[in-house]
């Protein structure tokens, strides 16, 4: 993903980026909720199973990694939010 210089964009281009940002936030929130549900289901199923084997941790790492990447990616949108706030395009 290439980094854009939002200070040089016009107001119309910033509004288009704002729409993309809103869709991105909704998608990320949905994916994080879905992955958190998978984690909760896995932990509850493990805790209710008669054999408590720690092999369940390996598949549970996959949603944790994806959640981390989604949260880390959402912090990169802070530059766009700052430019939108400076230009009063909220």
CSV table of N, CA and C in Angstrom, one decimal:
chain,number,residue,atom,x,y,z
A,1,UNK,N,0.8,-1.2,0.0
A,1,UNK,CA,0.0,0.0,0.0
A,1,UNK,C,0.9,1.2,0.0
A,2,UNK,N,0.7,2.1,-1.0
A,2,UNK,CA,1.6,3.3,-1.1
A,2,UNK,C,1.0,4.4,-0.2
A,3,UNK,N,1.9,5.2,0.3
A,3,UNK,CA,1.5,6.2,1.2
A,3,UNK,C,1.3,7.5,0.4
A,4,UNK,N,0.1,8.1,0.7
A,4,UNK,CA,-0.3,9.3,-0.1
A,4,UNK,C,0.0,10.5,0.7
A,5,UNK,N,0.3,11.6,0.0
A,5,UNK,CA,0.4,12.9,0.7
A,5,UNK,C,-0.9,13.6,0.6
A,6,UNK,N,-1.7,13.6,1.7
A,6,UNK,CA,-3.0,14.1,1.8
A,6,UNK,C,-3.1,15.6,1.8
A,7,UNK,N,-2.0,16.2,2.1
A,7,UNK,CA,-2.0,17.7,2.1
A,7,UNK,C,-2.1,18.3,0.7
A,8,UNK,N,-1.7,17.5,-0.3
A,8,UNK,CA,-1.7,18.0,-1.7
A,8,UNK,C,-3.0,17.7,-2.4
A,9,UNK,N,-3.9,16.9,-1.8
A,9,UNK,CA,-5.1,16.6,-2.5
A,9,UNK,C,-6.1,17.7,-2.4
A,10,UNK,N,-7.0,17.7,-3.3
A,10,UNK,CA,-8.1,18.7,-3.3
A,10,UNK,C,-9.2,18.2,-2.3
A,11,UNK,N,-10.2,19.1,-2.1
A,11,UNK,CA,-11.2,18.7,-1.1
A,11,UNK,C,-12.1,17.6,-1.7
A,12,UNK,N,-12.3,17.6,-3.0
A,12,UNK,CA,-13.1,16.5,-3.6
A,12,UNK,C,-12.4,15.2,-3.4
A,13,UNK,N,-11.1,15.2,-3.7
A,13,UNK,CA,-10.4,13.9,-3.6
A,13,UNK,C,-10.3,13.4,-2.1
A,14,UNK,N,-10.2,14.4,-1.2
A,14,UNK,CA,-10.2,14.0,0.2
A,14,UNK,C,-11.6,13.4,0.6
A,15,UNK,N,-12.7,14.0,0.1
A,15,UNK,CA,-14.0,13.4,0.4
A,15,UNK,C,-14.1,12.0,-0.1
A,16,UNK,N,-13.6,11.7,-1.3
A,16,UNK,CA,-13.6,10.4,-1.8
A,16,UNK,C,-12.8,9.4,-1.0
A,17,UNK,N,-11.6,9.9,-0.5
A,17,UNK,CA,-10.8,9.1,0.4
A,17,UNK,C,-11.5,8.9,1.7
A,18,UNK,N,-12.3,9.9,2.2
A,18,UNK,CA,-13.1,9.7,3.4
A,18,UNK,C,-14.1,8.6,3.3
A,19,UNK,N,-14.8,8.5,2.1
A,19,UNK,CA,-15.7,7.4,1.8
A,19,UNK,C,-15.1,6.1,1.9
A,20,UNK,N,-13.9,6.0,1.3
A,20,UNK,CA,-13.1,4.7,1.3
A,20,UNK,C,-12.7,4.4,2.7
A,21,UNK,N,-12.4,5.4,3.5
A,21,UNK,CA,-12.0,5.2,4.9
A,21,UNK,C,-13.1,4.6,5.7
A,22,UNK,N,-14.3,5.2,5.5
A,22,UNK,CA,-15.5,4.7,6.2
A,22,UNK,C,-15.8,3.3,5.9
A,23,UNK,N,-15.8,2.9,4.6
A,23,UNK,CA,-16.0,1.5,4.2
A,23,UNK,C,-15.0,0.6,4.8
A,24,UNK,N,-13.8,1.1,4.8
A,24,UNK,CA,-12.6,0.3,5.3
A,24,UNK,C,-12.8,0.0,6.8
A,25,UNK,N,-13.3,1.1,7.6
A,25,UNK,CA,-13.5,0.9,9.0
A,25,UNK,C,-14.6,-0.1,9.3
A,26,UNK,N,-15.7,0.0,8.5
A,26,UNK,CA,-16.8,-0.9,8.7
A,26,UNK,C,-16.3,-2.4,8.4
A,27,UNK,N,-15.6,-2.6,7.4
A,27,UNK,CA,-15.1,-3.9,7.0
A,27,UNK,C,-14.1,-4.4,8.1
A,28,UNK,N,-13.2,-3.6,8.6
A,28,UNK,CA,-12.3,-4.0,9.6
A,28,UNK,C,-13.0,-4.3,10.9
A,29,UNK,N,-14.0,-3.5,11.3
A,29,UNK,CA,-14.7,-3.8,12.5
A,29,UNK,C,-15.5,-5.2,12.4
A,30,UNK,N,-16.0,-5.4,11.2
A,30,UNK,CA,-16.7,-6.7,11.0
A,30,UNK,C,-15.8,-7.9,11.1
A,31,UNK,N,-14.6,-7.7,10.4
A,31,UNK,CA,-13.7,-8.8,10.4
A,31,UNK,C,-13.1,-9.1,11.8
A,32,UNK,N,-12.8,-8.0,12.6
A,32,UNK,CA,-12.3,-8.2,13.9
A,32,UNK,C,-13.3,-8.9,14.8
A,33,UNK,N,-14.6,-8.5,14.7
A,33,UNK,CA,-15.7,-9.1,15.4
A,33,UNK,C,-15.8,-10.6,15.1
A,34,UNK,N,-15.7,-10.9,13.8
A,34,UNK,CA,-15.8,-12.3,13.3
A,34,UNK,C,-14.7,-13.1,13.9
A,35,UNK,N,-13.5,-12.6,13.8
A,35,UNK,CA,-12.3,-13.3,14.3
A,35,UNK,C,-12.3,-13.5,15.8
A,36,UNK,N,-12.8,-12.4,16.5
A,36,UNK,CA,-12.9,-12.5,17.9
A,36,UNK,C,-13.9,-13.6,18.3
A,37,UNK,N,-15.0,-13.7,17.5
A,37,UNK,CA,-16.0,-14.8,17.8
A,37,UNK,C,-15.4,-16.1,17.6
A,38,UNK,N,-14.5,-16.3,16.6
A,38,UNK,CA,-13.8,-17.6,16.4
A,38,UNK,C,-13.0,-17.9,17.6
A,39,UNK,N,-12.2,-16.9,18.1
A,39,UNK,CA,-11.4,-17.1,19.3
A,39,UNK,C,-12.2,-17.5,20.5
A,40,UNK,N,-13.3,-16.8,20.7
A,40,UNK,CA,-14.1,-17.1,21.9
A,40,UNK,C,-14.7,-18.5,21.8
A,41,UNK,N,-15.2,-18.8,20.6
A,41,UNK,CA,-15.7,-20.2,20.4
A,41,UNK,C,-14.7,-21.2,20.6
A,42,UNK,N,-13.5,-21.0,20.1
A,42,UNK,CA,-12.4,-22.0,20.3
A,42,UNK,C,-12.0,-22.2,21.8
A,43,UNK,N,-11.9,-21.1,22.5
A,43,UNK,CA,-11.5,-21.1,23.9
A,43,UNK,C,-12.6,-21.8,24.7
A,44,UNK,N,-13.9,-21.5,24.5
A,44,UNK,CA,-15.0,-22.1,25.2
A,44,UNK,C,-15.1,-23.6,24.9
A,45,UNK,N,-14.9,-23.9,23.6
A,45,UNK,CA,-15.0,-25.3,23.2
A,45,UNK,C,-13.8,-26.1,23.9
A,46,UNK,N,-12.6,-25.5,24.0
A,46,UNK,CA,-11.5,-26.1,24.6
A,46,UNK,C,-11.7,-26.3,26.1
A,47,UNK,N,-12.3,-25.3,26.7
A,47,UNK,CA,-12.5,-25.3,28.2
A,47,UNK,C,-13.6,-26.3,28.6
A,48,UNK,N,-14.5,-26.6,27.7
A,48,UNK,CA,-15.6,-27.6,27.9
A,48,UNK,C,-15.2,-29.0,27.5
A,49,UNK,N,-14.1,-29.2,26.8
A,49,UNK,CA,-13.8,-30.5,26.4
A,49,UNK,C,-13.2,-31.3,27.5
A,50,UNK,N,-13.4,-32.6,27.5
A,50,UNK,CA,-12.9,-33.4,28.6
A,50,UNK,C,-11.4,-33.6,28.6
A,51,UNK,N,-10.8,-33.5,27.4
A,51,UNK,CA,-9.3,-33.5,27.3
A,51,UNK,C,-8.8,-32.1,27.1
A,52,UNK,N,-8.1,-31.6,28.0
A,52,UNK,CA,-7.5,-30.3,27.8
A,52,UNK,C,-6.1,-30.4,27.2
A,53,UNK,N,-6.1,-30.4,25.9
A,53,UNK,CA,-4.8,-30.5,25.2
A,53,UNK,C,-4.4,-29.1,24.7
A,54,UNK,N,-3.2,-28.7,24.8
A,54,UNK,CA,-2.7,-27.4,24.4
A,54,UNK,C,-2.5,-27.3,22.9
A,55,UNK,N,-2.8,-28.3,22.1
A,55,UNK,CA,-2.7,-28.2,20.7
A,55,UNK,C,-3.6,-27.3,20.0
A,56,UNK,N,-4.7,-26.8,20.8
A,56,UNK,CA,-5.6,-25.9,20.2
A,56,UNK,C,-5.0,-24.5,20.0
A,57,UNK,N,-3.9,-24.2,20.7
A,57,UNK,CA,-3.3,-22.9,20.6
A,57,UNK,C,-2.8,-22.6,19.2
A,58,UNK,N,-2.3,-23.5,18.5
A,58,UNK,CA,-1.8,-23.3,17.2
A,58,UNK,C,-2.8,-22.7,16.2
A,59,UNK,N,-4.0,-23.4,16.1
A,59,UNK,CA,-5.0,-22.7,15.2
A,59,UNK,C,-5.6,-21.4,15.8
A,60,UNK,N,-5.5,-21.2,17.1
A,60,UNK,CA,-6.0,-20.0,17.6
A,60,UNK,C,-5.1,-18.8,17.4
A,61,UNK,N,-3.8,-19.1,17.0
A,61,UNK,CA,-2.9,-18.0,16.7
A,61,UNK,C,-3.2,-17.3,15.4
A,62,UNK,N,-3.9,-18.0,14.5
A,62,UNK,CA,-4.2,-17.4,13.1
A,62,UNK,C,-5.1,-16.2,13.3
A,63,UNK,N,-6.3,-16.3,14.0
A,63,UNK,CA,-7.1,-15.2,14.2
A,63,UNK,C,-6.4,-14.0,14.9
A,64,UNK,N,-5.6,-14.4,15.9
A,64,UNK,CA,-4.9,-13.4,16.7
A,64,UNK,C,-4.0,-12.5,15.7
A,65,UNK,N,-3.3,-13.2,14.8
A,65,UNK,CA,-2.4,-12.5,13.9
A,65,UNK,C,-3.2,-11.6,13.0
A,66,UNK,N,-4.3,-12.1,12.5
A,66,UNK,CA,-5.1,-11.3,11.6
A,66,UNK,C,-5.7,-10.1,12.3
A,67,UNK,N,-6.1,-10.3,13.6
A,67,UNK,CA,-6.7,-9.1,14.3
A,67,UNK,C,-5.6,-8.1,14.5
A,68,UNK,N,-4.4,-8.5,14.9
A,68,UNK,CA,-3.2,-7.6,15.1
A,68,UNK,C,-3.0,-6.8,13.8
A,69,UNK,N,-3.0,-7.5,12.6
A,69,UNK,CA,-2.7,-6.8,11.4
A,69,UNK,C,-3.8,-5.8,11.1
A,70,UNK,N,-5.1,-6.1,11.3
A,70,UNK,CA,-6.2,-5.2,11.1
A,70,UNK,C,-6.1,-4.0,12.0
A,71,UNK,N,-5.8,-4.2,13.2
A,71,UNK,CA,-5.6,-3.0,14.2
A,71,UNK,C,-4.5,-2.2,13.8
A,72,UNK,N,-3.4,-2.8,13.4
A,72,UNK,CA,-2.2,-2.0,13.0
A,72,UNK,C,-2.4,-1.2,11.8
A,73,UNK,N,-3.2,-1.8,10.8
A,73,UNK,CA,-3.5,-1.1,9.6
A,73,UNK,C,-4.4,0.1,9.8
A,74,UNK,N,-5.3,0.0,10.8
A,74,UNK,CA,-6.3,1.0,11.0
A,74,UNK,C,-5.6,2.3,11.6
A,75,UNK,N,-4.4,2.1,12.2
A,75,UNK,CA,-3.7,3.2,12.8
A,75,UNK,C,-3.0,4.0,11.7
A,76,UNK,N,-2.8,3.5,10.5
A,76,UNK,CA,-2.1,4.2,9.5
A,76,UNK,C,-3.1,5.2,8.8
A,77,UNK,N,-4.4,5.1,9.1
A,77,UNK,CA,-5.3,6.1,8.5
A,77,UNK,C,-5.4,7.4,9.3
A,78,UNK,N,-4.6,7.5,10.3
A,78,UNK,CA,-4.6,8.7,11.2
A,78,UNK,C,-4.2,9.9,10.4
A,79,UNK,N,-3.3,9.8,9.5
A,79,UNK,CA,-2.9,11.0,8.7
A,79,UNK,C,-4.1,11.6,7.9
A,80,UNK,N,-4.9,10.7,7.3
A,80,UNK,CA,-6.1,11.2,6.6
A,80,UNK,C,-7.1,11.9,7.5
A,81,UNK,N,-7.3,11.3,8.7
A,81,UNK,CA,-8.2,11.9,9.6
A,81,UNK,C,-7.8,13.2,10.1
A,82,UNK,N,-6.5,13.4,10.3
A,82,UNK,CA,-5.9,14.7,10.7
A,82,UNK,C,-6.1,15.8,9.6
A,83,UNK,N,-5.9,15.4,8.4
A,83,UNK,CA,-6.1,16.4,7.3
A,83,UNK,C,-7.5,16.7,7.1
A,84,UNK,N,-8.4,15.8,7.3
A,84,UNK,CA,-9.8,16.0,7.2
A,84,UNK,C,-10.3,17.0,8.3
A,85,UNK,N,-9.7,16.8,9.5
A,85,UNK,CA,-10.1,17.6,10.6
A,85,UNK,C,-9.5,19.0,10.4
A,86,UNK,N,-8.3,19.2,9.9
A,86,UNK,CA,-7.7,20.5,9.7
A,86,UNK,C,-8.5,21.3,8.6
A,87,UNK,N,-9.1,20.6,7.6
A,87,UNK,CA,-9.8,21.3,6.6
A,87,UNK,C,-11.3,21.4,6.9
A,88,UNK,N,-11.7,20.9,8.1
A,88,UNK,CA,-13.1,20.9,8.5
A,88,UNK,C,-14.0,20.2,7.5
A,89,UNK,N,-13.6,19.0,7.1
A,89,UNK,CA,-14.4,18.2,6.2
A,89,UNK,C,-15.0,17.0,6.9
A,90,UNK,N,-15.2,17.1,8.1
A,90,UNK,CA,-15.8,16.0,8.9
A,90,UNK,C,-17.1,15.7,8.5
